[in-house]
């Protein structure tokens, strides 16, 4: 049975370069890892520029791994009532699908700018399902069982006793079958920063991180897990070990 894609998860549109200071290019697919926190407005401009370059055939697909300074973003379905502390951090209109999300240090953000046409995957539902599978596979490398939940966007961890916490968020935009925005995975952020919003409009559940689960995992560890898991989910490869 086909499961409907949440209407607020994806923003679909009809039909400058990324600064190199503090960035590292990784061999293989066009992965970019920024060591310094990237201002959100700059990231938006760079994603727009990259999408245009991919469409024009003048630039490669890119998966950009980064952190942001502490901030809140509002997706296309954000309810103003869910912004509990509007003066705590800067708030940005993201243009992606979804509601309010927190980004900040200790959280690995992955902006995925790929052409679904070239990949033969002109199916947004499948793309989002694959993003979920990507996160779940990466978490599995650390012994964490990430799970989907019907009616709740993101990836969740069962803490026992009926408690479930969110460990990763998803919000995407698609323009002329080219994706941007993407995922965020909580590695070791300040979880109290989530208190300023109702994350993704879900009041009944909290947020967790790899550190909160007792795992001393670094951003570098997560980057490697994301790269290996990407190949297994999106490229059909299986890594050894």
GROMACS .gro file of C-alpha atoms in nm:
model
  241
    1UNK     CA    1   0.000   0.000   0.000
    2UNK     CA    2   0.132   0.344  -0.087
    3UNK     CA    3   0.184   0.571   0.213
    4UNK     CA    4   0.095   0.936   0.139
    5UNK     CA    5   0.385   1.177   0.162
    6UNK     CA    6   0.320   1.440   0.433
    7UNK     CA    7   0.203   1.751   0.254
    8UNK     CA    8   0.430   1.980   0.455
    9UNK     CA    9   0.751   1.782   0.412
   10UNK     CA   10   0.853   1.892   0.064
   11UNK     CA   11   0.844   2.225  -0.118
   12UNK     CA   12   0.834   2.173  -0.495
   13UNK     CA   13   0.902   2.452  -0.742
   14UNK     CA   14   0.808   2.453  -1.109
   15UNK     CA   15   1.038   2.474  -1.346
   16UNK     CA   16   2.873   3.222  -0.709
   17UNK     CA   17   3.059   2.965  -0.583
   18UNK     CA   18   3.081   2.798  -0.236
   19UNK     CA   19   3.361   2.962  -0.033
   20UNK     CA   20   3.663   2.736   0.005
   21UNK     CA   21   3.803   2.877   0.330
   22UNK     CA   22   3.774   2.607   0.595
   23UNK     CA   23   3.618   2.359   0.352
   24UNK     CA   24   3.751   2.019   0.252
   25UNK     CA   25   3.669   1.830  -0.065
   26UNK     CA   26   3.632   1.456  -0.018
   27UNK     CA   27   3.723   1.207  -0.291
   28UNK     CA   28   3.443   1.028  -0.469
   29UNK     CA   29   3.105   1.199  -0.512
   30UNK     CA   30   3.114   1.577  -0.474
   31UNK     CA   31   3.106   1.595  -0.095
   32UNK     CA   32   3.187   1.925   0.071
   33UNK     CA   33   3.261   1.949   0.443
   34UNK     CA   34   3.274   2.293   0.607
   35UNK     CA   35   3.473   2.309   0.929
   36UNK     CA   36   3.355   2.656   1.034
   37UNK     CA   37   2.991   2.733   1.112
   38UNK     CA   38   2.816   2.861   0.796
   39UNK     CA   39   2.572   3.156   0.823
   40UNK     CA   40   2.226   3.045   0.717
   41UNK     CA   41   2.165   3.319   0.463
   42UNK     CA   42   2.495   3.232   0.293
   43UNK     CA   43   2.396   2.864   0.280
   44UNK     CA   44   2.066   2.955   0.115
   45UNK     CA   45   2.242   3.161  -0.152
   46UNK     CA   46   2.495   2.887  -0.218
   47UNK     CA   47   2.227   2.621  -0.251
   48UNK     CA   48   2.033   2.835  -0.497
   49UNK     CA   49   2.349   2.890  -0.700
   50UNK     CA   50   2.436   2.520  -0.697
   51UNK     CA   51   2.086   2.417  -0.809
   52UNK     CA   52   2.110   2.662  -1.100
   53UNK     CA   53   2.454   2.526  -1.195
   54UNK     CA   54   2.334   2.165  -1.186
   55UNK     CA   55   2.036   2.253  -1.404
   56UNK     CA   56   2.258   2.440  -1.651
   57UNK     CA   57   2.507   2.155  -1.661
   58UNK     CA   58   2.788   2.381  -1.542
   59UNK     CA   59   2.841   2.232  -1.197
   60UNK     CA   60   2.837   1.891  -1.028
   61UNK     CA   61   2.593   1.756  -0.775
   62UNK     CA   62   2.703   1.833  -0.420
   63UNK     CA   63   2.635   1.698  -0.073
   64UNK     CA   64   2.736   1.971   0.170
   65UNK     CA   65   2.805   1.877   0.533
   66UNK     CA   66   2.815   2.167   0.775
   67UNK     CA   67   2.708   2.325   1.102
   68UNK     CA   68   2.519   2.650   1.152
   69UNK     CA   69   2.537   2.902   1.436
   70UNK     CA   70   2.236   2.866   1.669
   71UNK     CA   71   1.919   2.959   1.478
   72UNK     CA   72   1.564   2.857   1.399
   73UNK     CA   73   1.429   2.799   1.050
   74UNK     CA   74   1.067   2.814   0.940
   75UNK     CA   75   0.948   2.587   0.662
   76UNK     CA   76   0.659   2.654   0.431
   77UNK     CA   77   0.407   2.505   0.679
   78UNK     CA   78   0.540   2.672   0.996
   79UNK     CA   79   0.276   2.782   1.249
   80UNK     CA   80   0.377   3.109   1.422
   81UNK     CA   81   0.239   2.968   1.748
   82UNK     CA   82   0.516   2.706   1.741
   83UNK     CA   83   0.785   2.974   1.775
   84UNK     CA   84   0.788   2.976   2.155
   85UNK     CA   85   1.089   3.205   2.206
   86UNK     CA   86   1.109   3.435   1.900
   87UNK     CA   87   1.392   3.645   2.046
   88UNK     CA   88   1.619   3.362   2.154
   89UNK     CA   89   1.796   3.303   1.821
   90UNK     CA   90   1.768   3.445   1.469
   91UNK     CA   91   1.474   3.305   1.272
   92UNK     CA   92   1.498   3.242   0.898
   93UNK     CA   93   1.235   3.160   0.638
   94UNK     CA   94   1.385   2.852   0.477
   95UNK     CA   95   1.169   2.790   0.172
   96UNK     CA   96   1.186   2.415   0.234
   97UNK     CA   97   0.896   2.195   0.329
   98UNK     CA   98   0.819   2.141   0.695
   99UNK     CA   99   0.773   2.356   1.003
  100UNK     CA  100   1.012   2.501   1.263
  101UNK     CA  101   1.355   2.342   1.308
  102UNK     CA  102   1.659   2.426   1.519
  103UNK     CA  103   2.013   2.425   1.378
  104UNK     CA  104   2.328   2.484   1.576
  105UNK     CA  105   2.672   2.362   1.682
  106UNK     CA  106   2.697   1.989   1.739
  107UNK     CA  107   2.435   1.913   1.475
  108UNK     CA  108   2.542   1.777   1.138
  109UNK     CA  109   2.343   1.933   0.856
  110UNK     CA  110   2.359   1.768   0.515
  111UNK     CA  111   2.235   1.973   0.220
  112UNK     CA  112   2.174   1.739  -0.071
  113UNK     CA  113   2.180   1.896  -0.416
  114UNK     CA  114   2.124   1.621  -0.671
  115UNK     CA  115   1.938   1.584  -1.000
  116UNK     CA  116   1.666   1.322  -0.964
  117UNK     CA  117   1.634   1.299  -1.341
  118UNK     CA  118   1.993   1.188  -1.389
  119UNK     CA  119   1.943   0.925  -1.123
  120UNK     CA  120   1.624   0.793  -1.280
  121UNK     CA  121   1.436   0.870  -0.958
  122UNK     CA  122   1.175   1.130  -1.054
  123UNK     CA  123   0.969   1.034  -0.750
  124UNK     CA  124   0.974   1.269  -0.452
  125UNK     CA  125   0.816   1.013  -0.221
  126UNK     CA  126   1.090   0.767  -0.300
  127UNK     CA  127   1.355   1.035  -0.253
  128UNK     CA  128   1.230   1.120   0.096
  129UNK     CA  129   1.207   0.749   0.180
  130UNK     CA  130   1.570   0.712   0.069
  131UNK     CA  131   1.676   1.007   0.286
  132UNK     CA  132   1.515   0.833   0.582
  133UNK     CA  133   1.692   0.508   0.492
  134UNK     CA  134   2.020   0.700   0.466
  135UNK     CA  135   1.988   0.835   0.820
  136UNK     CA  136   1.877   0.499   0.958
  137UNK     CA  137   2.177   0.327   0.796
  138UNK     CA  138   2.418   0.587   0.931
  139UNK     CA  139   2.278   0.553   1.283
  140UNK     CA  140   2.304   0.176   1.260
  141UNK     CA  141   2.681   0.211   1.230
  142UNK     CA  142   2.678   0.343   1.588
  143UNK     CA  143   2.442   0.077   1.716
  144UNK     CA  144   2.144   0.314   1.724
  145UNK     CA  145   1.809   0.197   1.592
  146UNK     CA  146   1.651   0.489   1.410
  147UNK     CA  147   1.289   0.445   1.309
  148UNK     CA  148   1.021   0.605   1.094
  149UNK     CA  149   0.686   0.693   1.243
  150UNK     CA  150   0.362   0.731   1.049
  151UNK     CA  151   0.241   1.089   1.060
  152UNK     CA  152   0.566   1.218   1.213
  153UNK     CA  153   0.844   1.357   0.999
  154UNK     CA  154   1.203   1.267   1.080
  155UNK     CA  155   1.381   0.975   1.243
  156UNK     CA  156   1.300   0.865   1.596
  157UNK     CA  157   1.459   0.664   1.877
  158UNK     CA  158   1.255   0.451   2.115
  159UNK     CA  159   1.380   0.535   2.466
  160UNK     CA  160   1.156   0.280   2.638
  161UNK     CA  161   0.859   0.331   2.865
  162UNK     CA  162   0.658   0.485   2.585
  163UNK     CA  163   0.912   0.766   2.532
  164UNK     CA  164   1.028   0.845   2.179
  165UNK     CA  165   1.271   1.123   2.090
  166UNK     CA  166   1.362   1.271   1.755
  167UNK     CA  167   1.725   1.242   1.650
  168UNK     CA  168   1.710   1.365   1.290
  169UNK     CA  169   1.497   1.603   1.084
  170UNK     CA  170   1.416   1.612   0.713
  171UNK     CA  171   1.301   1.905   0.503
  172UNK     CA  172   1.353   1.931   0.129
  173UNK     CA  173   1.281   2.146  -0.170
  174UNK     CA  174   1.275   2.032  -0.531
  175UNK     CA  175   1.320   2.265  -0.828
  176UNK     CA  176   1.304   2.122  -1.180
  177UNK     CA  177   1.377   1.781  -1.026
  178UNK     CA  178   1.690   1.911  -0.853
  179UNK     CA  179   1.684   1.874  -0.475
  180UNK     CA  180   1.817   2.102  -0.206
  181UNK     CA  181   1.797   2.147   0.170
  182UNK     CA  182   1.807   1.797   0.321
  183UNK     CA  183   1.862   1.650   0.668
  184UNK     CA  184   1.999   1.734   1.011
  185UNK     CA  185   2.133   1.478   1.258
  186UNK     CA  186   2.184   1.558   1.626
  187UNK     CA  187   2.537   1.458   1.724
  188UNK     CA  188   2.606   1.667   2.037
  189UNK     CA  189   2.400   1.989   2.023
  190UNK     CA  190   2.266   2.178   2.324
  191UNK     CA  191   1.926   2.008   2.341
  192UNK     CA  192   1.783   2.293   2.550
  193UNK     CA  193   1.796   2.507   2.235
  194UNK     CA  194   1.505   2.304   2.099
  195UNK     CA  195   1.289   2.447   2.379
  196UNK     CA  196   1.243   2.773   2.187
  197UNK     CA  197   1.024   2.606   1.925
  198UNK     CA  198   0.780   2.319   1.885
  199UNK     CA  199   1.006   2.115   1.653
  200UNK     CA  200   0.817   2.022   1.337
  201UNK     CA  201   0.492   2.104   1.517
  202UNK     CA  202   0.514   1.793   1.739
  203UNK     CA  203   0.453   1.871   2.106
  204UNK     CA  204   0.431   1.522   2.254
  205UNK     CA  205   0.790   1.413   2.198
  206UNK     CA  206   1.135   1.546   2.269
  207UNK     CA  207   1.474   1.560   2.098
  208UNK     CA  208   1.778   1.344   2.152
  209UNK     CA  209   2.131   1.315   2.015
  210UNK     CA  210   2.407   1.060   1.987
  211UNK     CA  211   2.575   1.219   2.290
  212UNK     CA  212   2.248   1.210   2.484
  213UNK     CA  213   2.232   0.838   2.408
  214UNK     CA  214   2.576   0.798   2.567
  215UNK     CA  215   2.777   0.771   2.247
  216UNK     CA  216   3.103   0.973   2.224
  217UNK     CA  217   3.070   1.023   1.849
  218UNK     CA  218   3.241   1.308   1.664
  219UNK     CA  219   3.123   1.500   1.360
  220UNK     CA  220   3.402   1.332   1.164
  221UNK     CA  221   3.268   0.991   1.266
  222UNK     CA  222   2.922   1.094   1.149
  223UNK     CA  223   3.057   1.230   0.821
  224UNK     CA  224   3.221   0.896   0.743
  225UNK     CA  225   2.902   0.709   0.832
  226UNK     CA  226   2.695   0.938   0.608
  227UNK     CA  227   2.932   0.895   0.315
  228UNK     CA  228   2.938   0.516   0.343
  229UNK     CA  229   2.564   0.492   0.398
  230UNK     CA  230   2.493   0.722   0.103
  231UNK     CA  231   2.673   0.482  -0.128
  232UNK     CA  232   2.477   0.184   0.002
  233UNK     CA  233   2.137   0.357  -0.020
  234UNK     CA  234   2.166   0.583  -0.324
  235UNK     CA  235   2.439   0.423  -0.532
  236UNK     CA  236   2.359   0.060  -0.464
  237UNK     CA  237   2.701  -0.014  -0.319
  238UNK     CA  238   2.783  -0.212  -0.008
  239UNK     CA  239   3.083  -0.117   0.197
  240UNK     CA  240   3.310  -0.379   0.354
  241UNK     CA  241   3.360  -0.426   0.723
   0.00000   0.00000   0.00000
